[in-house]
Coordinates of C-alpha atoms in Angstrom, one line a residue:
M1 CA -11.8 -7.1 29.1
T2 CA -12.1 -9.2 32.2
D3 CA -14.8 -11.3 33.7
S4 CA -14.4 -10.3 37.4
T5 CA -12.2 -8.4 39.8
S6 CA -11.4 -9.2 43.4
T7 CA -9.4 -7.2 45.9
T8 CA -6.9 -9.1 48.1
H9 CA -5.7 -6.1 50.1
P10 CA -5.8 -2.3 49.7
G11 CA -4.2 -1.4 46.4
S12 CA -4.1 -5.0 45.1
E13 CA -6.5 -6.5 42.6
T14 CA -6.8 -9.9 41.1
K15 CA -8.5 -9.9 37.7
E16 CA -9.8 -13.0 35.9
F17 CA -9.1 -13.4 32.2
S18 CA -12.1 -14.2 30.1
A19 CA -12.6 -17.9 29.2
E20 CA -11.5 -17.1 25.6
V21 CA -8.2 -15.5 26.8
G22 CA -7.6 -18.3 29.2
R23 CA -7.9 -20.8 26.4
L24 CA -5.5 -18.7 24.3
L25 CA -2.9 -18.7 27.1
D26 CA -3.1 -22.4 27.3
L27 CA -2.5 -22.6 23.5
V28 CA 0.5 -20.3 23.8
V29 CA 2.0 -22.4 26.6
H30 CA 1.4 -25.8 24.9
A31 CA 1.4 -25.2 21.2
L32 CA 4.5 -23.1 20.5
Y33 CA 7.3 -25.3 21.9
S34 CA 9.1 -25.7 18.6
E35 CA 10.7 -22.2 19.0
R36 CA 10.7 -21.6 22.7
E37 CA 13.7 -19.3 22.5
I38 CA 11.6 -16.7 20.7
F39 CA 10.3 -15.5 24.0
L40 CA 13.6 -13.7 24.7
R41 CA 13.6 -11.9 21.3
E42 CA 10.1 -10.7 22.0
L43 CA 10.9 -9.4 25.5
V44 CA 14.1 -7.7 24.4
A45 CA 12.3 -6.1 21.4
N46 CA 9.6 -4.8 23.8
A47 CA 12.3 -3.4 26.1
A48 CA 14.0 -1.6 23.1
D49 CA 10.7 -0.1 22.0
A50 CA 10.1 1.2 25.5
T51 CA 13.5 2.8 25.6
D52 CA 13.0 4.4 22.2
R53 CA 9.7 5.7 23.4
R54 CA 11.2 7.3 26.5
R55 CA 14.0 8.9 24.5
F56 CA 11.5 10.5 22.2
E57 CA 9.2 11.6 25.0
A58 CA 12.3 13.2 26.7
L59 CA 12.7 15.6 23.7
T60 CA 9.7 17.6 24.9
D61 CA 9.6 16.6 28.6
G62 CA 12.9 16.8 30.5
A63 CA 11.4 14.9 33.5
R64 CA 11.5 11.7 31.3
A65 CA 15.1 12.0 30.3
L66 CA 17.0 8.7 29.9
P67 CA 19.9 7.9 32.2
D68 CA 23.3 8.2 30.5
E69 CA 23.9 4.5 30.4
A70 CA 20.5 3.3 29.3
K71 CA 20.6 -0.4 28.4
I72 CA 18.7 -3.6 28.5
R73 CA 20.0 -6.0 31.2
I74 CA 19.4 -9.8 31.2
N75 CA 20.2 -11.5 34.5
P76 CA 19.9 -15.3 34.9
D77 CA 19.9 -16.7 38.5
K78 CA 20.3 -20.5 38.3
D79 CA 20.0 -21.1 42.0
A80 CA 16.7 -19.2 42.3
R81 CA 15.6 -20.3 38.8
L82 CA 14.8 -16.7 37.8
L83 CA 15.5 -14.9 34.6
S84 CA 15.0 -11.1 34.6
I85 CA 14.9 -8.7 31.7
S86 CA 15.2 -5.0 32.8
D87 CA 15.2 -1.7 30.8
D88 CA 15.3 2.0 31.5
G89 CA 12.4 2.7 29.1
A90 CA 9.2 4.6 29.4
G91 CA 7.7 2.2 31.9
M92 CA 4.0 1.6 32.4
S93 CA 1.4 3.1 34.8
R94 CA -1.2 0.9 36.5
E95 CA -3.7 1.6 33.7
E96 CA -1.1 0.7 31.0
L97 CA -0.2 -2.5 32.7
V98 CA -3.9 -3.5 32.8
S99 CA -4.4 -2.4 29.2
N100 CA -1.2 -3.8 27.7
L101 CA -0.8 -7.0 29.7
G102 CA -4.4 -7.7 30.7
T103 CA -5.6 -8.2 27.2
I104 CA -4.2 -10.3 24.4
A105 CA -3.9 -10.3 20.7
R106 CA -5.3 -7.1 19.1
S107 CA -6.0 -9.1 16.0
G108 CA -8.6 -11.2 17.9
T109 CA -8.0 -13.9 20.4
R110 CA -10.5 -16.3 18.7
A111 CA -8.8 -15.9 15.3
F112 CA -5.4 -16.5 16.9
G113 CA -6.5 -19.6 18.8
Q114 CA -8.0 -21.1 15.7
Q115 CA -4.9 -20.3 13.7
L116 CA -2.7 -22.1 16.2
E117 CA -4.9 -25.1 16.2
N118 CA -4.9 -25.3 12.4
T119 CA -1.2 -24.9 11.7
S120 CA 1.7 -27.3 11.8
P121 CA 4.2 -27.0 14.7
E122 CA 6.9 -25.7 12.4
D123 CA 4.7 -22.8 11.2
R124 CA 3.4 -21.8 14.7
P125 CA 6.3 -19.5 15.8
S126 CA 5.7 -17.1 13.0
L127 CA 2.3 -16.4 14.4
I128 CA 3.6 -14.7 17.6
G129 CA 4.7 -11.4 16.0
Q130 CA 1.7 -11.4 13.7
F131 CA -0.8 -11.3 16.5
G132 CA 1.1 -9.0 19.0
V133 CA 1.2 -11.7 21.7
G134 CA 5.0 -11.7 22.1
F135 CA 5.0 -10.9 25.8
Y136 CA 2.9 -14.0 26.5
A137 CA 5.5 -16.2 24.8
A138 CA 7.2 -15.9 28.3
F139 CA 4.8 -18.5 29.5
M140 CA 6.4 -21.1 27.3
V141 CA 9.4 -21.2 29.6
A142 CA 8.0 -19.7 32.8
D143 CA 5.3 -21.0 35.2
R144 CA 5.0 -17.5 36.7
V145 CA 5.8 -14.0 35.3
E146 CA 6.2 -10.8 37.3
V147 CA 6.4 -7.4 35.8
V148 CA 7.4 -4.4 37.9
S149 CA 7.1 -1.1 36.1
R150 CA 7.4 2.6 36.9
R151 CA 6.2 5.2 34.4
A152 CA 8.8 7.8 33.4
G153 CA 7.8 11.1 35.2
S154 CA 5.9 9.3 37.9
D155 CA 6.9 8.2 41.5
E156 CA 4.5 5.2 41.5
A157 CA 5.5 1.6 40.6
W158 CA 3.2 -1.3 40.0
R159 CA 3.6 -5.1 39.9
W160 CA 1.7 -7.3 37.5
T161 CA 1.8 -11.1 38.3
S162 CA 0.3 -14.1 36.5
D163 CA 0.8 -17.8 36.2
G164 CA -0.9 -17.8 32.8
R165 CA -3.8 -19.9 34.1
G166 CA -6.6 -17.5 33.9
S167 CA -5.9 -14.6 36.2
Y168 CA -3.4 -11.9 37.0
T169 CA -2.8 -9.7 40.0
I170 CA -2.0 -5.9 40.0
E171 CA -0.6 -4.3 43.1
P172 CA 1.7 -1.4 44.3
A173 CA 5.4 -2.0 44.1
S174 CA 8.7 -0.1 44.3
R175 CA 11.3 0.7 41.7
E176 CA 14.1 3.3 42.3
T177 CA 14.0 4.5 38.7
A178 CA 11.6 4.6 35.7
G179 CA 11.6 1.5 33.5
T180 CA 10.4 -2.1 33.7
D181 CA 11.7 -5.4 35.2
I182 CA 10.2 -8.7 33.9
T183 CA 11.0 -11.7 36.1
L184 CA 10.4 -15.2 34.8
H185 CA 10.1 -18.1 37.2
I186 CA 11.7 -20.7 34.9
K187 CA 10.1 -24.1 34.4
T188 CA 11.9 -27.2 35.3
D189 CA 12.3 -28.3 31.7
A190 CA 13.7 -24.9 30.6
D191 CA 17.1 -24.9 32.3
E192 CA 18.8 -23.9 29.1
F193 CA 17.4 -20.4 29.4
L194 CA 19.4 -19.9 32.6
D195 CA 22.7 -20.6 30.8
T196 CA 24.6 -17.5 30.0
Y197 CA 26.1 -18.9 26.7
R198 CA 22.7 -20.0 25.5
L199 CA 21.2 -16.6 26.2
Q200 CA 24.1 -14.9 24.3
S201 CA 23.5 -17.1 21.3
I202 CA 19.8 -16.2 21.3
I203 CA 20.6 -12.5 21.5
R204 CA 23.2 -12.7 18.7
K205 CA 20.7 -14.6 16.5
W206 CA 17.6 -12.5 17.0
S207 CA 18.5 -9.1 18.6
D208 CA 22.1 -8.3 17.5
H209 CA 21.0 -5.2 15.7
I210 CA 19.0 -3.5 18.4
A211 CA 20.4 0.0 18.8
W212 CA 20.4 -0.2 22.6
P213 CA 23.2 -2.1 24.5
V214 CA 22.0 -5.5 25.7
T215 CA 24.1 -7.0 28.5
I216 CA 24.0 -10.4 30.3
V217 CA 25.0 -10.7 33.9
Q218 CA 27.7 -13.3 34.4
D219 CA 29.5 -13.8 37.7
G220 CA 28.3 -10.4 38.9
K221 CA 29.6 -8.6 35.8
E222 CA 27.7 -7.3 32.8
E223 CA 28.9 -8.5 29.4
A224 CA 27.9 -7.1 26.1
A225 CA 25.6 -9.4 24.2
N226 CA 24.8 -7.5 21.0
E227 CA 26.6 -5.5 18.4
G228 CA 24.0 -2.7 18.4
T229 CA 24.9 -1.5 14.9
A230 CA 22.5 0.7 12.8
L231 CA 22.7 -1.7 9.9
W232 CA 20.9 0.6 7.5
R233 CA 23.8 3.1 7.8
K234 CA 26.4 0.6 6.7
P235 CA 27.5 0.3 3.1
R236 CA 25.6 -2.5 1.4
S237 CA 28.9 -4.3 0.7
E238 CA 29.6 -4.6 4.4
V239 CA 26.4 -6.3 5.3
T240 CA 25.9 -10.0 4.8
T241 CA 22.7 -11.7 3.7
E242 CA 22.4 -13.4 7.1
Q243 CA 22.6 -10.0 8.8
M244 CA 20.0 -8.6 6.6
E245 CA 17.6 -11.5 7.3
E246 CA 18.2 -11.3 11.0
F247 CA 17.4 -7.6 11.0
Y248 CA 14.3 -8.2 8.9
R249 CA 13.0 -10.8 11.4
H250 CA 13.8 -8.5 14.3
L251 CA 12.0 -5.5 12.6
T252 CA 9.0 -7.3 11.3
H253 CA 8.6 -10.2 13.8
N254 CA 8.2 -12.4 10.8
F255 CA 10.0 -15.7 10.3
D256 CA 10.2 -15.8 6.5
T257 CA 12.9 -14.3 4.4
P258 CA 12.3 -11.0 2.5
W259 CA 11.1 -11.2 -1.1
E260 CA 13.0 -8.1 -1.8
T261 CA 15.6 -6.0 0.1
L262 CA 16.3 -2.4 -0.8
H263 CA 19.4 -0.9 0.9
W264 CA 20.8 2.5 -0.3
R265 CA 22.0 5.9 0.8
A266 CA 20.8 9.1 -0.9
E267 CA 23.2 12.0 -1.0
G268 CA 23.0 15.5 -2.5
T269 CA 20.3 18.0 -1.8
M270 CA 19.0 15.6 0.9
E271 CA 20.7 12.8 2.8
F272 CA 19.1 9.7 4.1
S273 CA 19.8 6.0 4.5
A274 CA 17.1 3.4 3.9
L275 CA 16.7 -0.3 4.5
L276 CA 13.4 -1.6 3.3
F277 CA 11.9 -5.1 2.9
I278 CA 9.1 -6.6 1.0
P279 CA 8.0 -9.8 2.8
S280 CA 7.7 -13.1 1.0
S281 CA 4.5 -14.0 2.8
R282 CA 1.5 -12.1 3.7
P283 CA 1.0 -11.5 7.5
F284 CA -2.2 -13.0 8.9
E285 CA -5.2 -10.6 8.7
F286 CA -3.0 -8.2 6.7
G287 CA -5.9 -6.8 4.8
E288 CA -7.6 -5.7 8.0
Q289 CA -4.7 -3.7 9.3
T290 CA -4.6 0.1 9.1
R291 CA -4.0 1.6 5.7
E292 CA -1.1 3.7 7.0
S293 CA 2.5 2.9 6.1
R294 CA 4.6 2.0 9.2
I295 CA 8.1 2.7 7.9
R296 CA 10.2 3.7 10.9
L297 CA 11.6 7.2 10.7
H298 CA 14.9 7.8 12.4
V299 CA 16.8 11.1 12.7
R300 CA 20.6 10.5 13.1
R301 CA 19.9 6.9 14.3
M302 CA 17.2 8.0 16.8
F303 CA 13.8 6.5 16.3
I304 CA 11.3 9.3 16.0
T305 CA 8.0 7.7 14.8
D306 CA 6.5 5.0 12.6
E307 CA 3.6 7.3 11.7
A308 CA 5.4 9.7 9.3
E309 CA 3.7 7.9 6.3
I310 CA 7.0 7.6 4.4
L311 CA 5.2 5.5 1.8
P312 CA 1.7 5.8 0.5
P313 CA -1.0 3.5 1.8
W314 CA -0.9 1.3 -1.3
L315 CA 2.7 0.4 -0.4
R316 CA 2.0 -0.4 3.2
F317 CA 3.3 -3.9 2.8
V318 CA 6.8 -2.5 2.6
Q319 CA 8.6 -2.5 6.0
G320 CA 11.9 -1.0 7.1
V321 CA 13.8 2.1 8.3
V322 CA 14.6 5.5 6.8
D323 CA 17.2 7.5 8.7
T324 CA 17.8 11.1 7.7
E325 CA 20.3 13.9 8.7
D326 CA 18.0 16.7 7.5
L327 CA 15.4 16.8 10.3
P328 CA 15.7 18.1 13.8
L329 CA 15.6 15.6 16.6
N330 CA 12.7 17.2 18.3
V331 CA 10.5 17.1 15.2
S332 CA 6.8 16.7 16.0
R333 CA 4.2 14.8 14.0
E334 CA 2.6 18.2 13.0
M335 CA 6.0 19.4 11.7
L336 CA 6.5 16.1 9.8
Q337 CA 3.3 16.7 7.8
A338 CA 4.4 20.1 6.6
T339 CA 8.2 19.8 6.1
P340 CA 9.3 19.8 2.5
V341 CA 12.3 17.7 3.4
L342 CA 10.1 14.8 4.3
A343 CA 8.0 15.3 1.1
R344 CA 11.2 14.9 -0.9
I345 CA 12.2 11.8 1.0
R346 CA 8.7 10.3 0.5
K347 CA 8.9 10.9 -3.3
A348 CA 12.4 9.4 -3.4
V349 CA 11.6 6.3 -1.4
T350 CA 8.3 5.6 -3.3
G351 CA 10.2 5.9 -6.6
K352 CA 12.8 3.5 -5.4
V353 CA 10.2 0.9 -4.4
L354 CA 8.4 1.2 -7.7
S355 CA 11.7 1.0 -9.6
S356 CA 12.5 -2.3 -7.8
L357 CA 9.1 -3.8 -8.6
K358 CA 9.6 -2.9 -12.3
T359 CA 12.9 -4.8 -12.2
R360 CA 11.4 -7.8 -10.5
L361 CA 8.7 -8.0 -13.3
E362 CA 11.3 -9.8 -15.4
D363 CA 11.0 -12.9 -13.2
A364 CA 7.3 -13.7 -13.9
Q365 CA 7.2 -16.6 -11.4
A366 CA 8.7 -14.7 -8.5
Y367 CA 6.5 -11.7 -9.3
A368 CA 3.4 -13.9 -9.4
A369 CA 4.2 -14.9 -5.8
F370 CA 4.5 -11.3 -4.8
W371 CA 1.3 -10.4 -6.6
E372 CA -0.6 -13.2 -4.8
N373 CA 0.4 -11.7 -1.5
F374 CA 0.2 -8.0 -2.1
G375 CA -1.4 -7.3 -5.5
P376 CA -4.8 -6.3 -4.0
I377 CA -3.0 -3.7 -1.9
L378 CA -0.8 -2.3 -4.7
K379 CA -3.9 -1.9 -7.0
E380 CA -5.3 0.7 -4.5
G381 CA -2.8 3.1 -6.0
M382 CA -4.8 3.2 -9.2
W383 CA -7.8 4.3 -7.2
D384 CA -6.4 6.9 -4.8
D385 CA -3.1 8.2 -6.1
P386 CA -3.2 10.2 -9.4
A387 CA 0.6 10.8 -9.3
Y388 CA 1.4 7.1 -9.6
R389 CA -1.8 5.7 -11.1
T390 CA -0.2 4.9 -14.5
E391 CA 2.9 3.4 -13.0
V392 CA 0.9 1.1 -10.7
A393 CA -1.3 0.1 -13.7
G394 CA 1.9 -1.1 -15.5
L395 CA 2.9 -3.1 -12.4
S396 CA -0.5 -4.7 -12.0
R397 CA -1.3 -8.3 -13.0
F398 CA -4.6 -10.0 -13.7
R399 CA -6.3 -13.2 -14.5
S400 CA -7.6 -13.4 -18.1
S401 CA -10.1 -15.3 -20.2
A402 CA -7.4 -15.8 -22.9
V403 CA -4.2 -16.9 -21.2
E404 CA -3.1 -19.0 -18.3
G405 CA -1.6 -17.4 -15.2
L406 CA -1.3 -13.7 -14.9
T407 CA -1.1 -11.0 -17.5
G408 CA -0.5 -7.2 -17.6
L409 CA -2.3 -4.5 -19.3
A410 CA 0.5 -3.9 -21.9
D411 CA 0.4 -7.6 -22.8
Y412 CA -3.4 -7.4 -23.1
V413 CA -3.1 -4.5 -25.5
S414 CA -0.6 -6.4 -27.6
R415 CA -3.1 -9.2 -28.1
M416 CA -6.1 -7.0 -29.0
K417 CA -8.0 -7.5 -32.2
P418 CA -7.3 -4.9 -35.0
E419 CA -10.8 -3.5 -34.7
Q420 CA -10.8 -3.4 -30.9
D421 CA -10.4 -0.1 -29.1
A422 CA -11.2 -1.1 -25.5
I423 CA -9.8 -3.2 -22.7
Y424 CA -12.7 -5.4 -21.5
Y425 CA -13.1 -6.6 -17.9
V426 CA -15.6 -8.3 -15.7
T427 CA -15.8 -8.0 -11.9
G428 CA -16.8 -10.6 -9.3
D429 CA -15.8 -12.5 -6.2
N430 CA -13.8 -15.4 -7.8
A431 CA -11.7 -15.4 -10.9
D432 CA -12.5 -19.1 -11.6
V433 CA -16.2 -18.4 -11.5
L434 CA -15.8 -15.3 -13.7
A435 CA -14.0 -17.4 -16.3
A436 CA -17.2 -19.4 -16.8
S437 CA -19.6 -16.5 -16.3
P438 CA -22.4 -16.0 -18.8
Q439 CA -21.3 -12.3 -18.7
I440 CA -18.4 -13.0 -21.0
E441 CA -19.7 -15.7 -23.3
G442 CA -20.3 -13.4 -26.2
F443 CA -16.8 -11.9 -25.9
K444 CA -15.2 -15.3 -25.7
A445 CA -17.2 -16.5 -28.7
R446 CA -15.8 -13.6 -30.7
G447 CA -12.2 -14.2 -29.5
V448 CA -12.2 -11.0 -27.4
E449 CA -10.1 -11.2 -24.3
V450 CA -11.7 -10.3 -20.9
L451 CA -9.8 -9.5 -17.7
L452 CA -11.2 -11.3 -14.7
L453 CA -11.1 -8.9 -11.8
S454 CA -12.0 -10.6 -8.4
D455 CA -10.6 -8.2 -5.7
A456 CA -12.8 -5.7 -3.9
V457 CA -10.8 -2.8 -5.2
D458 CA -11.4 -3.9 -8.8
S459 CA -14.9 -2.4 -8.7
F460 CA -13.4 1.0 -8.2
W461 CA -10.1 1.6 -9.9
P462 CA -11.0 1.1 -13.6
E463 CA -13.2 4.2 -13.5
R464 CA -10.3 6.3 -12.1
L465 CA -7.7 4.8 -14.5
G466 CA -10.0 5.3 -17.4
S467 CA -7.6 4.1 -20.1
Y468 CA -4.2 2.5 -20.7
E469 CA -2.0 3.2 -23.7
G470 CA -4.9 5.0 -25.3
K471 CA -7.3 2.1 -24.8
T472 CA -10.4 2.7 -22.8
L473 CA -11.2 0.3 -19.9
R474 CA -14.7 -1.0 -20.3
N475 CA -16.8 -3.3 -18.2
V476 CA -18.4 -6.0 -20.3
A477 CA -21.8 -5.0 -18.9
Q478 CA -21.3 -1.6 -20.5
G479 CA -19.7 -2.9 -23.7
L480 CA -22.5 -5.0 -25.0
N481 CA -23.1 -2.8 -28.0
D482 CA -19.4 -3.4 -28.9
L483 CA -20.1 -7.0 -29.8
D484 CA -21.5 -6.0 -33.2
K485 CA -17.9 -5.0 -34.1
F486 CA -16.6 -8.5 -33.8
T487 CA -17.5 -11.6 -35.9
P488 CA -18.0 -14.8 -33.9
D489 CA -15.2 -17.3 -34.4
T490 CA -17.8 -19.9 -35.4
E491 CA -21.1 -19.1 -37.1
T492 CA -24.2 -20.9 -35.7
A493 CA -27.5 -21.5 -37.4
E494 CA -29.5 -22.2 -34.3
Q495 CA -33.2 -21.5 -34.5
K496 CA -34.4 -18.8 -32.2
A497 CA -37.6 -19.1 -30.1
D498 CA -40.6 -16.8 -30.7
M499 CA -39.8 -14.0 -28.2
D500 CA -42.6 -11.6 -29.3
T501 CA -45.0 -13.1 -26.8
L502 CA -42.6 -14.7 -24.3
L503 CA -40.7 -11.5 -23.3
P504 CA -43.9 -9.5 -22.5
A505 CA -45.2 -12.4 -20.5
L506 CA -42.0 -12.7 -18.5
K507 CA -41.9 -9.0 -17.9
T508 CA -45.4 -9.0 -16.6
A509 CA -44.6 -11.9 -14.2
L510 CA -41.5 -10.2 -12.9
E511 CA -42.7 -6.5 -13.1
N512 CA -41.9 -6.0 -9.4
E513 CA -38.5 -7.6 -9.6
V514 CA -36.8 -6.4 -12.8
T515 CA -36.5 -3.3 -14.9
D516 CA -36.8 -5.1 -18.2
V517 CA -36.7 -8.6 -19.8
R518 CA -35.1 -8.7 -23.2
A519 CA -33.4 -11.0 -25.7
T520 CA -29.6 -10.9 -26.1
D521 CA -27.1 -12.4 -28.5
R522 CA -24.2 -12.2 -26.1
L523 CA -25.0 -15.6 -24.6
V524 CA -23.8 -18.9 -26.1
S525 CA -24.4 -21.8 -23.8
S526 CA -26.2 -20.0 -20.9
A527 CA -30.0 -19.4 -20.9
M528 CA -30.0 -16.1 -19.1
V529 CA -28.0 -13.5 -17.4
L530 CA -28.6 -10.4 -15.2
S531 CA -27.3 -7.0 -16.1
A532 CA -27.5 -3.5 -14.7
P533 CA -30.1 -1.2 -16.1
E534 CA -29.0 1.5 -18.5
G535 CA -27.0 4.1 -16.6
G536 CA -27.3 2.1 -13.4
P537 CA -24.5 0.9 -11.0
D538 CA -22.6 -2.2 -11.8
L539 CA -24.2 -5.2 -10.0
Q540 CA -20.9 -6.2 -8.4
L541 CA -20.3 -2.7 -7.1
R542 CA -23.8 -2.7 -5.6
K543 CA -23.0 -6.0 -3.8
L544 CA -19.8 -4.6 -2.3
M545 CA -21.5 -1.4 -1.1
Q546 CA -24.3 -3.4 0.5
R547 CA -21.8 -5.7 2.3
S548 CA -20.1 -2.6 3.7
G549 CA -23.4 -1.4 5.1
Q550 CA -23.7 1.5 2.6
T551 CA -27.0 2.1 0.8
M552 CA -27.5 2.8 -2.9
P553 CA -30.5 3.9 -4.8
E554 CA -32.8 1.1 -5.7
A555 CA -32.1 -0.2 -9.2
K556 CA -33.8 -3.4 -10.4
P557 CA -31.7 -5.5 -12.7
V558 CA -32.4 -6.4 -16.3
L559 CA -33.0 -10.1 -17.2
E560 CA -31.6 -11.0 -20.5
L561 CA -32.6 -14.3 -22.2
N562 CA -30.8 -16.3 -24.9
P563 CA -33.4 -16.9 -27.7
A564 CA -31.5 -19.8 -29.1
H565 CA -31.3 -21.7 -25.8
P566 CA -33.6 -24.8 -25.4
L567 CA -35.1 -23.2 -22.3
A568 CA -36.4 -20.2 -24.3
H569 CA -38.0 -22.7 -26.7
A570 CA -39.5 -24.6 -23.9
L571 CA -41.0 -21.5 -22.2
A572 CA -42.3 -20.2 -25.5
A573 CA -44.0 -23.6 -26.1
R574 CA -45.6 -23.7 -22.6
L575 CA -46.9 -20.2 -23.1
Q576 CA -48.3 -21.0 -26.5
A577 CA -50.0 -24.1 -24.9
G578 CA -51.8 -21.7 -22.5
E579 CA -49.7 -22.6 -19.5
D580 CA -49.1 -20.0 -16.7
I581 CA -45.3 -19.5 -16.8
A582 CA -45.2 -17.0 -13.9
P583 CA -43.8 -19.6 -11.4
L584 CA -41.2 -20.5 -13.9
A585 CA -40.3 -16.9 -14.5
Q586 CA -39.6 -16.6 -10.7
I587 CA -37.3 -19.7 -10.9
L588 CA -35.6 -18.2 -13.9
L589 CA -34.8 -15.0 -12.0
D590 CA -33.6 -16.8 -8.9
V591 CA -31.3 -19.0 -11.0
A592 CA -29.9 -15.9 -12.8
S593 CA -29.2 -14.4 -9.3
I594 CA -27.3 -17.5 -8.3
Q595 CA -25.3 -17.4 -11.5
N596 CA -24.4 -13.8 -10.6
G597 CA -23.1 -14.8 -7.2
D598 CA -26.1 -13.7 -5.2
T599 CA -28.7 -15.6 -3.3
P600 CA -32.4 -15.4 -4.2
K601 CA -34.3 -12.7 -2.3
D602 CA -36.4 -15.4 -0.6
V603 CA -34.5 -18.6 -0.3
N604 CA -37.4 -20.5 1.2
A605 CA -39.7 -19.4 -1.5
F606 CA -37.2 -20.4 -4.1
A607 CA -36.8 -23.9 -2.6
G608 CA -40.6 -24.2 -2.5
R609 CA -40.9 -23.4 -6.2
I610 CA -38.2 -25.9 -7.1
M611 CA -39.9 -28.6 -5.0
T612 CA -43.3 -27.9 -6.6
Y613 CA -41.8 -27.9 -10.1
L614 CA -40.0 -31.2 -9.5
A615 CA -43.1 -32.8 -8.0
A616 CA -45.1 -31.8 -11.0
A617 CA -42.6 -33.1 -13.6
P618 CA -43.8 -36.1 -15.5
A619 CA -42.1 -39.5 -14.8
T620 CA -39.6 -40.7 -17.3
A621 CA -40.6 -43.9 -19.0
G622 CA -38.3 -46.9 -18.9

């Protein structure tokens, strides 16, 4: 992760950040000034996480036991222009210091740097938590940062030092007890962060609900700076909206307000408290994150793990805390997977989230905003969770060929034609493109609604769902024979081209490219369309599998031609005149591929054919 390493003296090493990381550090320092105070929230949150981690480790390793008065201490020194944040947490070994502080932004330094450069100043602070670069926010207010850390259970301590200008030094140090001290050498324009009252206001604003005591040293005495209340265990009537939002920001590192807040206590056969949030905006690179839910599991206020998978993967956008009385403090991850108590908690929490989403359906505009952010994730439930497949289907929303905005499956069924027994859909990469796709022209001409499915998961879940309210889900490519059931809204008397000789000629010209060439009556304004061969995989599914590096059996498409289109008449006339239409057949196939969202197999050959055709075209008189 570094470009070079140099040794200054035995045990000390100076490591150079890569050029990309150096550029990112410069952006952090110079592009995030609108919310400089956020550095303290990030450092205190890291200290709290480290203390939680040590407490959990101590359950199985007594050598890592926390001191009785474990806390987070903030000590400003105006004379020396130093600000230190200390904790009694798990600490870091030399290797962990290099790994955790010597690299930046798990989500990708290049992506983060580009995002910073392309956002307005007021939006930039929210990017910190989303990219996991909270520690480096310290360089907004400090021209040098020192970290001294001793891993719990070890006698060794190490110092990490950097000025944020391209390198850092790692060397042996001393610390009497396990934990971490972060010392900031405050910049001359950041005096406010050496003021005790300013620091107190920041803690109250951002970190008031951290469970560990946070103290600020003033005149040699430590004064409490946070309330440290387990907010989720309070009755909802005793928690203000402001407190909820502050806790949400602390928990998620987001700067928005939650789209939905769920706060309740379950009592009876099992007892637990829960405080869950659905964000109002989608975190950057959300779709690339792990599919595991990261709800924090606490046992009697003690943080145990965020890997208990309290919610299924298709609800992973929900964040929050579940605190139970019914599990032992020393519960292990292996025990968590097997305990029936947690299974009941999972079922109850999942049901609560789904019930809340059903209630929010009544506000179509608000729900549309939620769906824009997290709909593609929620739809995964129709693919991989039989227990909730039908419920998720009822919550799902789609673009349609018949109505503006979003619609649900129940609404679609209510608009179906009397003779219609299937819910028709088409898949692709873009709903707007699908709305004008040749694939659905025949259905639109007959007044049959088609759902426009443009998310990757849409190529998979319809097969698993199968039907909704007794109506089969059917891809338009598989429902062509159904068109005969429906009468076109307007009858046309367009003359059809002679296809008896044209189709065999095209098939001969494209024999290595397609399975068949045939006439179709499902097209209205388009000349041709590609479809999958009988029993073959959907063309969109094939594209998705190829993009993911997976191979599928070779299946050449079918080229369907509209016999009433002027192009069919022109081709038939050229053929009758004795002209070789093989080059035009290749152009026809290439254009059909483009219409389908693909590129021609040989782009250069396609361009050459177009140039040749244009050059040979007769000049227009006048």
